[in-house]
mmCIF file of C-alpha atoms in Angstrom:
data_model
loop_
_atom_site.group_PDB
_atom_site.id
_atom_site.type_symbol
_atom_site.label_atom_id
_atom_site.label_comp_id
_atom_site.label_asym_id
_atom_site.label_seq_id
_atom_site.Cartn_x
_atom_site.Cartn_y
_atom_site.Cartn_z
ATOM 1 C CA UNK A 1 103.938 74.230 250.850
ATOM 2 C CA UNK A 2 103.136 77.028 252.986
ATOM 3 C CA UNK A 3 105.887 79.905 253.495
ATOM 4 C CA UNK A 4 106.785 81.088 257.121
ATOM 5 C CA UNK A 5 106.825 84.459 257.932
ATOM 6 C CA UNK A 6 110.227 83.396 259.204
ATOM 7 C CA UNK A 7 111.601 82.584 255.729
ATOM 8 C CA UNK A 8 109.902 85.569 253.868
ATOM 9 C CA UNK A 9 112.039 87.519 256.364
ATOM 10 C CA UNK A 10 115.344 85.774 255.767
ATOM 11 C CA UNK A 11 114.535 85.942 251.795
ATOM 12 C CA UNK A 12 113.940 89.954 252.282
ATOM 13 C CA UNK A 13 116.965 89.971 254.107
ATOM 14 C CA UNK A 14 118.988 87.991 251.373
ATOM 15 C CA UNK A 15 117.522 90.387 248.352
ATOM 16 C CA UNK A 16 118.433 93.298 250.400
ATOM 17 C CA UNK A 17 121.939 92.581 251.657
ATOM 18 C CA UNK A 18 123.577 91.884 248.150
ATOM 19 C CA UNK A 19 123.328 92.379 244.531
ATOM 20 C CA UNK A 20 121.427 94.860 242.291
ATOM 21 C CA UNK A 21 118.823 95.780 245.223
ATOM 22 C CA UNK A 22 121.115 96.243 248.037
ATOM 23 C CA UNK A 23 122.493 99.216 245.570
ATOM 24 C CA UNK A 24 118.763 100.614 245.179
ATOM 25 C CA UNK A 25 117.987 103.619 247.546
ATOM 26 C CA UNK A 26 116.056 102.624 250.390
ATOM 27 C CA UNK A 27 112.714 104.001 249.545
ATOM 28 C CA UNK A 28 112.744 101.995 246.422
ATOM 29 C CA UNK A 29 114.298 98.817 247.547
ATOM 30 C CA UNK A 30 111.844 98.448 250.536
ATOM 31 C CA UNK A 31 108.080 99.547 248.049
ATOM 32 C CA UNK A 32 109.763 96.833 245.943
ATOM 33 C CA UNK A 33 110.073 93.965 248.440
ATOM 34 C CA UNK A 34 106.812 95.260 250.175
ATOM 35 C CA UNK A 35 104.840 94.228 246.937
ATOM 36 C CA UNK A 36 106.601 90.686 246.052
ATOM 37 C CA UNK A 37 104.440 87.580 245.595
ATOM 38 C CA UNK A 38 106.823 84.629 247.566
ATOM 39 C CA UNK A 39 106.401 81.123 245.842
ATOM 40 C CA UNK A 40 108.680 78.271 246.249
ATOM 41 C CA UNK A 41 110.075 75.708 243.580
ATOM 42 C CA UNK A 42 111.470 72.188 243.942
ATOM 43 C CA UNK A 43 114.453 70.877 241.780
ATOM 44 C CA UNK A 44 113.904 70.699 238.006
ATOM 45 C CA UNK A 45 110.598 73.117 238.507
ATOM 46 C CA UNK A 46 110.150 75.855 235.950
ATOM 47 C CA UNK A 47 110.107 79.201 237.422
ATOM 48 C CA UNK A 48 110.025 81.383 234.337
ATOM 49 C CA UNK A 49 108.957 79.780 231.167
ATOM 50 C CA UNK A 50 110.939 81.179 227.528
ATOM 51 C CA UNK A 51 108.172 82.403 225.168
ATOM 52 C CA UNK A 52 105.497 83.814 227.748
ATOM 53 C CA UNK A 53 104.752 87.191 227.899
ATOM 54 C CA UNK A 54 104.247 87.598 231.545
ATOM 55 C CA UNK A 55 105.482 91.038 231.904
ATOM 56 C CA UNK A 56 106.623 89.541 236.351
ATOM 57 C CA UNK A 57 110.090 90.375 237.295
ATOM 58 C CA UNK A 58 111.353 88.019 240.294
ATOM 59 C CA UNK A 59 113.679 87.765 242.665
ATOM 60 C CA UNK A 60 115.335 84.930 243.780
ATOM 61 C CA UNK A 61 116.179 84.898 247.730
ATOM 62 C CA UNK A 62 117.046 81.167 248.156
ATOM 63 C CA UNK A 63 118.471 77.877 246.174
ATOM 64 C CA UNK A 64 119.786 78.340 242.824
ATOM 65 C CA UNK A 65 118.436 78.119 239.708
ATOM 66 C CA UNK A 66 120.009 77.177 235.735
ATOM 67 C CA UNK A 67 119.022 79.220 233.079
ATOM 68 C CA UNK A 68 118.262 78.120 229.269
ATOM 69 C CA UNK A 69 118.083 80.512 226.292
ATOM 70 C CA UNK A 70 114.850 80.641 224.775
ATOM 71 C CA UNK A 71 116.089 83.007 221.655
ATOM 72 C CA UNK A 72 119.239 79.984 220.642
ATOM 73 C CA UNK A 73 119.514 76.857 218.304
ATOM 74 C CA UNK A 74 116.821 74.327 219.940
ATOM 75 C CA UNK A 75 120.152 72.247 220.819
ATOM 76 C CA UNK A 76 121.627 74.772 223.064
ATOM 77 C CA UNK A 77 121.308 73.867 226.756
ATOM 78 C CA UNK A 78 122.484 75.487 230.208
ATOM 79 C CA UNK A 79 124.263 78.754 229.772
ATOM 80 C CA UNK A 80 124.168 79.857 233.303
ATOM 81 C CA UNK A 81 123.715 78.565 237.022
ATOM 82 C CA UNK A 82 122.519 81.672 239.176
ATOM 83 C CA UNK A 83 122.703 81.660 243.140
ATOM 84 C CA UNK A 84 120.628 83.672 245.317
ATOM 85 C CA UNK A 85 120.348 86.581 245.304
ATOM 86 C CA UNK A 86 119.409 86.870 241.152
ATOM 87 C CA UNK A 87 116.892 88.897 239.983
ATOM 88 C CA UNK A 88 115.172 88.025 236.216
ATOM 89 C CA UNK A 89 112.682 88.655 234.006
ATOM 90 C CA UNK A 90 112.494 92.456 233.193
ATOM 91 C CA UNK A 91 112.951 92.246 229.378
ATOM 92 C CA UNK A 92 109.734 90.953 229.360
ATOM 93 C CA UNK A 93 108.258 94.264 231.458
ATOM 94 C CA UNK A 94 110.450 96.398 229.202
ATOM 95 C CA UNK A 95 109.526 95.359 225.836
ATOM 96 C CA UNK A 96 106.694 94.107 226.008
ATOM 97 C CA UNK A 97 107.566 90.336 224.333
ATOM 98 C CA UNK A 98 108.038 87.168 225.486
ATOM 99 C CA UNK A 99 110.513 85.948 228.057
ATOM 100 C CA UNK A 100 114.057 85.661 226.328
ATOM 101 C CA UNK A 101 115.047 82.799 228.526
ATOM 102 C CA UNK A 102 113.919 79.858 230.889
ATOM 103 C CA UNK A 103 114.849 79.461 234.499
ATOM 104 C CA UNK A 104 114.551 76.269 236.415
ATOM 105 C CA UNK A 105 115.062 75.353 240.035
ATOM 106 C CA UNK A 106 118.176 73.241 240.778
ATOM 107 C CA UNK A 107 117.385 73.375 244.175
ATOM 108 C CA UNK A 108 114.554 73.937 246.305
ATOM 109 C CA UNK A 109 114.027 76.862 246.276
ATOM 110 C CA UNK A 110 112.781 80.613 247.337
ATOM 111 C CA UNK A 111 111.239 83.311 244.743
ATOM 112 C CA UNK A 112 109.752 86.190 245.460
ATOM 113 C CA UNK A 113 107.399 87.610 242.209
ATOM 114 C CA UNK A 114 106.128 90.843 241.361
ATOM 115 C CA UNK A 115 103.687 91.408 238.826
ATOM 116 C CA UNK A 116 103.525 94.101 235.826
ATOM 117 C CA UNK A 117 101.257 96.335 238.054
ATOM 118 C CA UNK A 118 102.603 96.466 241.119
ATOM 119 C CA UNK A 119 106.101 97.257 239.656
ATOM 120 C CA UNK A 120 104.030 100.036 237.299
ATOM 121 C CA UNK A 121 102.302 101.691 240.685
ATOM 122 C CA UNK A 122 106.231 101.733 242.178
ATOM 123 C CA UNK A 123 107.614 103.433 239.505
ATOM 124 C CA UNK A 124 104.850 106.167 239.895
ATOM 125 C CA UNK A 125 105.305 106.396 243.210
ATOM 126 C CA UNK A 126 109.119 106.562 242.868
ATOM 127 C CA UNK A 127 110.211 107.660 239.170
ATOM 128 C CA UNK A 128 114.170 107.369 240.367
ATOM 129 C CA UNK A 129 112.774 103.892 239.729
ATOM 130 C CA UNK A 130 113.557 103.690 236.285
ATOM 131 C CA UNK A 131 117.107 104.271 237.022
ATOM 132 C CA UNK A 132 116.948 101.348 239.299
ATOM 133 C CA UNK A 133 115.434 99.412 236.550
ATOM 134 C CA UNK A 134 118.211 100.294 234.035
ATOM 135 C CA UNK A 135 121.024 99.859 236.335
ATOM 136 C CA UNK A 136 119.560 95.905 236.726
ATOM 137 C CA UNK A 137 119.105 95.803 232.705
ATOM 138 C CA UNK A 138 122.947 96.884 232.456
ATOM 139 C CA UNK A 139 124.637 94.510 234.890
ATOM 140 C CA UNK A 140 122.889 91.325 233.221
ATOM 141 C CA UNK A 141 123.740 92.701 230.012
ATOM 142 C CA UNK A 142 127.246 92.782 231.532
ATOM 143 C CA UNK A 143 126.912 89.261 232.526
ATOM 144 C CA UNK A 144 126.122 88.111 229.453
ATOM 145 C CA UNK A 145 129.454 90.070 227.935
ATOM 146 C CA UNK A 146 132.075 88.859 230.744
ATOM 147 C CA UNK A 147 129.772 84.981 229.725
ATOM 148 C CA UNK A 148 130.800 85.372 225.907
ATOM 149 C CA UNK A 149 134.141 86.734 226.514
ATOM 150 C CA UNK A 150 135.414 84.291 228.583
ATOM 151 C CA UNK A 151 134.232 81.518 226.084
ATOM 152 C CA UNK A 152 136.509 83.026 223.536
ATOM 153 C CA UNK A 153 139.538 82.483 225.866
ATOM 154 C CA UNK A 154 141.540 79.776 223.734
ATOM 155 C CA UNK A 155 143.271 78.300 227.335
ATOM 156 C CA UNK A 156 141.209 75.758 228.635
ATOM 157 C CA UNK A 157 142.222 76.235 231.941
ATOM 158 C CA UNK A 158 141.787 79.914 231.551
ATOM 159 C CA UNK A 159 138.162 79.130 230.150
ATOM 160 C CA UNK A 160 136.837 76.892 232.559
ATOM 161 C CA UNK A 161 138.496 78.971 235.615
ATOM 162 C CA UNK A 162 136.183 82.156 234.413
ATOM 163 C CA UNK A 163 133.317 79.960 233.753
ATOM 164 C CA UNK A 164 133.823 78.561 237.819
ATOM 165 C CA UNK A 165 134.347 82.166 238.817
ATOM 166 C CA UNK A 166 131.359 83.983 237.467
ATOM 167 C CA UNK A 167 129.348 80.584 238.186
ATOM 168 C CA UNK A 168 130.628 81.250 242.221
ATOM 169 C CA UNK A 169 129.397 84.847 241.796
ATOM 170 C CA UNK A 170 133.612 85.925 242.193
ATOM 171 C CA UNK A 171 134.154 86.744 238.891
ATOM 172 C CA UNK A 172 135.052 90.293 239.843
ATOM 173 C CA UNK A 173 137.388 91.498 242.768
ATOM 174 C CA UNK A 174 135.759 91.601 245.590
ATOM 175 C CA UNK A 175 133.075 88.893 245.985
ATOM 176 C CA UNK A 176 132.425 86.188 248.205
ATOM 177 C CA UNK A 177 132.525 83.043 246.434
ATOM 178 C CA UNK A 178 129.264 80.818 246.519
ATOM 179 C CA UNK A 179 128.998 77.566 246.514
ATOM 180 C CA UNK A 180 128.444 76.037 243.282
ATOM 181 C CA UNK A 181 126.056 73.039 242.312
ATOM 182 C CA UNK A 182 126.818 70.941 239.686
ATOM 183 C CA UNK A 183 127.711 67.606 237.504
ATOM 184 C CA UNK A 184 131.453 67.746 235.630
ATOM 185 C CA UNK A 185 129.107 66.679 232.364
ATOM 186 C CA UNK A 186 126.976 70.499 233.235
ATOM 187 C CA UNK A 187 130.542 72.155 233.831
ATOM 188 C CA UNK A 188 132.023 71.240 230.558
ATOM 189 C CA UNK A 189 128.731 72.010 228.522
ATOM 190 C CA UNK A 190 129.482 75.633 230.184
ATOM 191 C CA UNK A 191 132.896 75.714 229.421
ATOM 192 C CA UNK A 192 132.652 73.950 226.210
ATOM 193 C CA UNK A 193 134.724 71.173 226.926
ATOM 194 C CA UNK A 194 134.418 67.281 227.557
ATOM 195 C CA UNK A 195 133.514 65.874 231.261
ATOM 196 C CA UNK A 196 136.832 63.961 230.811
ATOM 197 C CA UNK A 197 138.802 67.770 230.150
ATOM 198 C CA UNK A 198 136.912 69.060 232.925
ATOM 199 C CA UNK A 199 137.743 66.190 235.767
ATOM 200 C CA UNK A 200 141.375 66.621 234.742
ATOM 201 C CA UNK A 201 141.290 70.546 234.968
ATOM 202 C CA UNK A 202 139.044 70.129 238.123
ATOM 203 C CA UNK A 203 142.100 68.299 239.467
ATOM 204 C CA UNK A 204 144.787 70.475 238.899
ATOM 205 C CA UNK A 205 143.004 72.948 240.609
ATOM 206 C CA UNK A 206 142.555 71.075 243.684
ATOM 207 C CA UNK A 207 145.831 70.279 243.767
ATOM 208 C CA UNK A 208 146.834 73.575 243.735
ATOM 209 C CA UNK A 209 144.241 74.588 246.475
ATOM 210 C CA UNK A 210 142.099 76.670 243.994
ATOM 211 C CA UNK A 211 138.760 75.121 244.542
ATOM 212 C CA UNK A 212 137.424 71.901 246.999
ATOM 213 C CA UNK A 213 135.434 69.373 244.787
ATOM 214 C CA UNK A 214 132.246 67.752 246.255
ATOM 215 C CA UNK A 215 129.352 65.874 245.491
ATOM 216 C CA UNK A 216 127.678 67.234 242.941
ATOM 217 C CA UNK A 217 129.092 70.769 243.574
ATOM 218 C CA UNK A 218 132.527 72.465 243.598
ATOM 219 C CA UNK A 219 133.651 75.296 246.135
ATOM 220 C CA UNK A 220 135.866 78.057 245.321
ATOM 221 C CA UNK A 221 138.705 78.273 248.292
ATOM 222 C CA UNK A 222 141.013 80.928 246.506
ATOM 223 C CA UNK A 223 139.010 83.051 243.672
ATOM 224 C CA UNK A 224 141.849 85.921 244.103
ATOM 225 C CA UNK A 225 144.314 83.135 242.629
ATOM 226 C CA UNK A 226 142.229 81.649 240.459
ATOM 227 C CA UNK A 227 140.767 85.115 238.831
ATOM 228 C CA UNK A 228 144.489 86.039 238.229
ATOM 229 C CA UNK A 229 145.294 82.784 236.626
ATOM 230 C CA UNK A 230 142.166 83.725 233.922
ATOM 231 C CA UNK A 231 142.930 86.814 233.961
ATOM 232 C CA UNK A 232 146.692 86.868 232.929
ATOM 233 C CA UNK A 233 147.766 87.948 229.201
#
């Protein structure tokens, strides 16, 4: 399918406006977005295989995509559902071994891909880069720590409320919630809990005007509310 210049614009646009790059100085952030590779992906495509060792970060400017560890027990399935913007795949750039994870397209979707190279010549041309690079590292390392911590809250409600927050992108004051797009039976294998716990939590919620419930997705309508709720002692 052939990309408009349109959409490669919009997809810039997304990249730029929130998330890790919109913190990048300008120099950086537009070199960066100058050299990306767009592709697109339907549902259930694989964007990022676990295992390789292509050394390509990417970008992900449209749709949204679930992630699968590639380094966990063979049984271990979805661990995260990222919206646009997300940006993946640097461990494989820094380290030099293969990709710690999978990512596959729940929707269609929009990726923009930049290649061990390009991203080397940027970092020459702009060694402040690095620090870019490391400031990306930290806050999905810092994902992954607010993800684990969250699991080990013992209220159910509590649990799956953090696991809806950070799924929404609202797990921290401050952000916009995004729509999120998935089955109960995907929401409790997050949250570690049955689809029949989840419906009934789900529920509550509504009831209390926490979230809106759709088809195949959920919508958070209060995140300040529902982020105290997790986050009370």
């Amino acid at each position: 399918m052939k990309i408009t210049a349109s959409a490669i614009v919009d997809a810039k646009a997304c990249l730029r406006a929130s998330g890790w790059l919109s913190r990048c100085p300008t120099p950086f952030a537009e070199a960066l977005l100058a050299k990306l590779q767009w592709m697109t992906a339907d549902p259930e495509e694989q964007i990022a295989r676990g295992g390789e060792a292509d050394s390509a970060m990417f970008g992900l400017a449209s749709g949204s995509a679930g992630i699968v560890p590639a380094i966990a027990a063979a049984d271990v399935g979805l661990i995260l559902i990222a919206s646009a913007p997300f940006w993946f795949g640097l461990q494989p750039f820094a380290t030099g071994e293969g990709r710690q994870i999978s990512v596959l397209a729940r929707q269609k979707c929009l990726v923009g891909r930049i290649d061990k190279q390009a991203l080397s010549q940027i970092l020459k041309d702009h060694p402040d880069g690095w620090r870019m690079l490391l400031m990306q590292v930290t806050e999905s390392s810092a994902l992954a720590v607010q993800g684990v911590a969250d699991l080990l809250l013992t209220d159910r409600y509590r649990r799956c409320g953090a696991v809806l927050l950070r799924l929404a992108g609202a797990r921290n004051p401050g952000s916009t919630p995004q729509e999120v797009f998935c089955t109960h039976e995907e929401l409790g294998d997050l949250c570690n809990l049955s689809r029949t716990s989840v419906g009934n939590i789900l529920g509550r919620f509504e009831s209390q005007q926490l979230l809106k419930t759709g088809y195949r997705s959920l919508r958070v309508i209060d995140a300040n509310r529902l982020r105290s709720l997790v986050d009370a002692s």
